[in-house]
PDB file of C-alpha atoms in Angstrom:
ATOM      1  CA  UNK A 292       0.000   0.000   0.000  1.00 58.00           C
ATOM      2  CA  UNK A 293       1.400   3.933  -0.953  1.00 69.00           C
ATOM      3  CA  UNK A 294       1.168   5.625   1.445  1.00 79.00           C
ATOM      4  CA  UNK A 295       0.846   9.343   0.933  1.00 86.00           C
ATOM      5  CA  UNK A 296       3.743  10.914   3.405  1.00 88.00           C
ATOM      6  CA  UNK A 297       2.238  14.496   2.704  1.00 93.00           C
ATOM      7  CA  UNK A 298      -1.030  13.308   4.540  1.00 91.00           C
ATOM      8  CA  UNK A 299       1.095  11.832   7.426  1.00 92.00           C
ATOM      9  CA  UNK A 300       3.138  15.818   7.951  1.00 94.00           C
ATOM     10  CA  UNK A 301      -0.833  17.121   7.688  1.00 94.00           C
ATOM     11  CA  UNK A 302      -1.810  15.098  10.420  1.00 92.00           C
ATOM     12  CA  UNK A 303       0.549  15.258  12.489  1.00 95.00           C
ATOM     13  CA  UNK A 304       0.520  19.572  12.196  1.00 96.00           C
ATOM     14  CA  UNK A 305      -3.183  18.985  12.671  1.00 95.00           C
ATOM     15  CA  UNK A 306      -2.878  18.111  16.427  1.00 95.00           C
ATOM     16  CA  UNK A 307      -0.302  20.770  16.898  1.00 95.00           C
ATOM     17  CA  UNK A 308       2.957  18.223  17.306  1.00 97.00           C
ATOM     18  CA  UNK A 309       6.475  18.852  15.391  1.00 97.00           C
ATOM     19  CA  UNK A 310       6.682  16.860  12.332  1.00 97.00           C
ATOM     20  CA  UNK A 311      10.238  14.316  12.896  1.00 95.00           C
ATOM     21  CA  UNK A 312      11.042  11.744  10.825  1.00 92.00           C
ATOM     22  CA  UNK A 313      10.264   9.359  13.669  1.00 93.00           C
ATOM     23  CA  UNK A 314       6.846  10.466  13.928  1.00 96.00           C
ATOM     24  CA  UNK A 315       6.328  10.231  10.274  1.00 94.00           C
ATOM     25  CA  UNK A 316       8.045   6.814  10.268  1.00 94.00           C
ATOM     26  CA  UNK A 317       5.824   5.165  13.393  1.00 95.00           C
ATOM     27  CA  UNK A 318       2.490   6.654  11.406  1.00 94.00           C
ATOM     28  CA  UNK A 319       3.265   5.614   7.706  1.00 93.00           C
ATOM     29  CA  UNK A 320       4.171   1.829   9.486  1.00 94.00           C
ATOM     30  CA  UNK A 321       0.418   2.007  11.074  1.00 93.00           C
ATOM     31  CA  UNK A 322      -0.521   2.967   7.707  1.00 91.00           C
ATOM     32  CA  UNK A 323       0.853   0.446   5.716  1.00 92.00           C
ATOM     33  CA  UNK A 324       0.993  -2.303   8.358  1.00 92.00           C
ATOM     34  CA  UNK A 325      -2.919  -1.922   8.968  1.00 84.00           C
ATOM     35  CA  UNK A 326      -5.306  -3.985  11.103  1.00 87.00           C
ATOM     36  CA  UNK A 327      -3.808  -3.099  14.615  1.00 90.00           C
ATOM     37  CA  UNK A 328      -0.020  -3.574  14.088  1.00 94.00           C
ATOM     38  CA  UNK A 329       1.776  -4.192  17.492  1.00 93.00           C
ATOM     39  CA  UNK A 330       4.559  -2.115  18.942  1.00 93.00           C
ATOM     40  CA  UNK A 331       7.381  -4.884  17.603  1.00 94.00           C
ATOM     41  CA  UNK A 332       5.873  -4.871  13.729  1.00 95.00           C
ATOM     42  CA  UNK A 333       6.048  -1.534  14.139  1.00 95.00           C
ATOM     43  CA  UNK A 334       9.537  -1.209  15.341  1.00 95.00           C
ATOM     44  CA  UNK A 335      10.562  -3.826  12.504  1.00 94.00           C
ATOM     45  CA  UNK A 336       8.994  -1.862   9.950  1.00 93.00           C
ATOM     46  CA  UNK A 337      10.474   1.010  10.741  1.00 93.00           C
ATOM     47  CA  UNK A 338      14.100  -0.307  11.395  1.00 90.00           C
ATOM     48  CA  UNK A 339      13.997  -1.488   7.561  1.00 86.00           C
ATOM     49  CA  UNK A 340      13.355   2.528   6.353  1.00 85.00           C
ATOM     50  CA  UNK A 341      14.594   4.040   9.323  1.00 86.00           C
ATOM     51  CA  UNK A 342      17.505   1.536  11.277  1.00 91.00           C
ATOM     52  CA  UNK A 343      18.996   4.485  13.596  1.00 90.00           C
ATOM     53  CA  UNK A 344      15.203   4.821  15.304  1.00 91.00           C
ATOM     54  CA  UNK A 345      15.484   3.809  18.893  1.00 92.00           C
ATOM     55  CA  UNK A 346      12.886   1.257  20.114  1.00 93.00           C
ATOM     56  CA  UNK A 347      12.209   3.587  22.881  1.00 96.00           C
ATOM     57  CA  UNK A 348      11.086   6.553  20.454  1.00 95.00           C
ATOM     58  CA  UNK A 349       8.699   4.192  18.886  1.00 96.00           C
ATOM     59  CA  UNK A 350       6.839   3.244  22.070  1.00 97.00           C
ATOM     60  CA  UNK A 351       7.343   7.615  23.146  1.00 97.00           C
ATOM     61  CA  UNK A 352       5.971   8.198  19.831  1.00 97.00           C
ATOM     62  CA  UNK A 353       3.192   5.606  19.901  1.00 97.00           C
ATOM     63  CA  UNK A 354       2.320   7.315  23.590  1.00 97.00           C
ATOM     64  CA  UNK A 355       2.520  10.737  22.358  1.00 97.00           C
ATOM     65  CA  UNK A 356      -0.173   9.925  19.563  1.00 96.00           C
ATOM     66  CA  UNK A 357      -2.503   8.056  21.488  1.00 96.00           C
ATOM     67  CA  UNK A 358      -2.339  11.416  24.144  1.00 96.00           C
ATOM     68  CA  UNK A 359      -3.265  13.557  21.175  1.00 96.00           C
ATOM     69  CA  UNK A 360      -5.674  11.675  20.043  1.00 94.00           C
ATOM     70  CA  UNK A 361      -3.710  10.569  16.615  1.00 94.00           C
ATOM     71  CA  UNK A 362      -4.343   6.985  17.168  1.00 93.00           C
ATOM     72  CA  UNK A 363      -6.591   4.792  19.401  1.00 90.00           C
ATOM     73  CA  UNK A 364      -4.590   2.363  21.976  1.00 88.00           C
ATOM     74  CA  UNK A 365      -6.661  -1.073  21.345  1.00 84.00           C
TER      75      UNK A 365
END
């Protein structure tokens, strides 16, 4: 699946957060991944695109945007 990265910046502006490549990089994997990915697809995805990503940003990130209301924690 494309995912558009333009859409990703958009949301992520639209709840007032900085746009970082990590937070661009956790939301296209939810994107792409789909049907509730877990915190370690996520991480795996990302590590393929984005390998210098710290597990710990991922779960910060993943916290951050379920505070903000970006995603829903399931």
């Amino acid at each position: 699946m494309h995912v558009d990265i333009k859409h990703i910046q958009e949301l992520i502006k639209e709840k007032d957060l900085k746009v970082t490549p990590q937070r661009i990089g956790v939301l296209e994997a939810i994107y792409t991944l789909r049907n509730h990915p877990t915190a370690e697809q996520i991480i795996d995805f990302i590590h393929d695109k984005y390998p210098s990503i710290a597990i710990g940003t991922v779960y910060k990130t993943l916290d951050t945007f379920v505070k903000y209301g970006v995603i829903n924690k399931v």
